[in-house]
Amino acid sequence: MSAIPNPALLLVTDAWAPQVNGVVRTLETTVRLLRARGWSVDIISPDRFLNLPCPTYPDIRLALAGSRRVGALLAAGHGAAVHIATEGPLGWAARRHCLGTGRPFTTSFHTRFPDYVAARFGVPRRWSWAALRRFHAPARAILTATPTLAAELAGHGLAQTRPWSRGVDLSLFRPGLPLPAGWESLPRPILLSVGRVAVEKNLPAFLALDVPGTKVVVGEGPALPALKARFPDALFTGALEGEALARAYSGADLFVFPSRTDTFGLVLVEAMASGLAVAAYPVPGPLDVVADSGAGVLDEDLGRAVTAALRIPRAAALARAADFSWDRAVDQFAAAIDEAAPQRAAASLPQKLSVIPA
């Protein structure tokens, strides 16, 4: 069988720059490392179409494109593997085209939409799960970040999961960086939370804690104005990226993760790489990322978790962060793409992949 023409991968995603979140960072890093390995990746994202802001989430752009326009882009990459990363307008359009043409595809499960929609709009979770089952059921493989999430999807009738973990850039996220401007005078300990400032992140559970020190929230989102007004003693920095974000992690004393809805929590790994122990609820995400590593405390009483986690040495967090490698994560991604598309010749892969089990 002859080698497949470039691009080797067509990535369809409704989440892409200029959005700032864990999904975008994961996809951007994966694409960068695949290209470094010799892959040619074509990205079908909202910036290629007329797009509109998502209601209540204006920084998220929704593409105005149907299966015909998306299908034309997919057809131009004939022979390439198709991975649909998100369940947004582009994802559904790509899915319809692939089903209509008999083209195999893989998907990934990044976001717990049933929990998000229930928290924000009161929509019953069973309705959202029905839509997600319909979306993912035809996929050759569904890439999931943790065993806990894979088990949950299997319980909803989606058993064709494959592991796709996450990594951390240890050259960027590290301890000992200069403090962010103005942090020298903040009362210690500095308790940090990073992520989208939205109802599903459960930030009031963190901000209302009666614990000493300073609470700092890094991120943007629709709940930001209300939380600033409700918790005037907390420091809200807005979104930070790159070295500025790394300095925020490094300058804090503890990472607090109040979310109950994340599938992984990339920020957990970034925090541990910066030497921060974690205080969180014992829910999917922290249960897999922190687990029983000794790098954090998981407790239904978040205040108790904070108090106990402040006693954890930074070395324990750094040791756990070392377990998360982007190269390993990209190995898993590439192996799943190859396994799910058996018609691809071995010679068509840009390089021999080292498959590392989850």
PDB file of N, CA, C and O in Angstrom, residues 30 87 147 304 319 330:
ATOM      1  N   THR A  30       0.157  19.324  21.291  1.00  0.00           N
ATOM      2  CA  THR A  30       0.152  18.076  20.539  1.00  0.00           C
ATOM      3  C   THR A  30       0.495  18.317  19.074  1.00  0.00           C
ATOM      4  O   THR A  30       1.309  17.594  18.481  1.00  0.00           O
ATOM      5  N   GLU A  87     -17.108  18.779  20.335  1.00  0.00           N
ATOM      6  CA  GLU A  87     -18.495  18.507  19.955  1.00  0.00           C
ATOM      7  C   GLU A  87     -19.241  19.782  19.572  1.00  0.00           C
ATOM      8  O   GLU A  87     -20.460  19.880  19.779  1.00  0.00           O
ATOM      9  N   PRO A 147      -8.099   7.062  33.279  1.00  0.00           N
ATOM     10  CA  PRO A 147      -8.887   5.825  33.414  1.00  0.00           C
ATOM     11  C   PRO A 147     -10.256   6.065  34.027  1.00  0.00           C
ATOM     12  O   PRO A 147     -11.224   5.390  33.662  1.00  0.00           O
ATOM     13  N   ARG A 304     -10.264  21.800  55.022  1.00  0.00           N
ATOM     14  CA  ARG A 304      -9.387  20.827  55.680  1.00  0.00           C
ATOM     15  C   ARG A 304      -8.280  20.380  54.718  1.00  0.00           C
ATOM     16  O   ARG A 304      -7.121  20.197  55.130  1.00  0.00           O
ATOM     17  N   ALA A 319       8.122  15.815  42.291  1.00  0.00           N
ATOM     18  CA  ALA A 319       8.295  14.412  41.935  1.00  0.00           C
ATOM     19  C   ALA A 319       7.087  13.894  41.163  1.00  0.00           C
ATOM     20  O   ALA A 319       7.231  13.145  40.182  1.00  0.00           O
ATOM     21  N   VAL A 330       1.887  12.365  23.442  1.00  0.00           N
ATOM     22  CA  VAL A 330       1.806  12.378  21.978  1.00  0.00           C
ATOM     23  C   VAL A 330       2.002  10.972  21.422  1.00  0.00           C
ATOM     24  O   VAL A 330       1.386  10.605  20.414  1.00  0.00           O
TER      25      VAL A 330
END
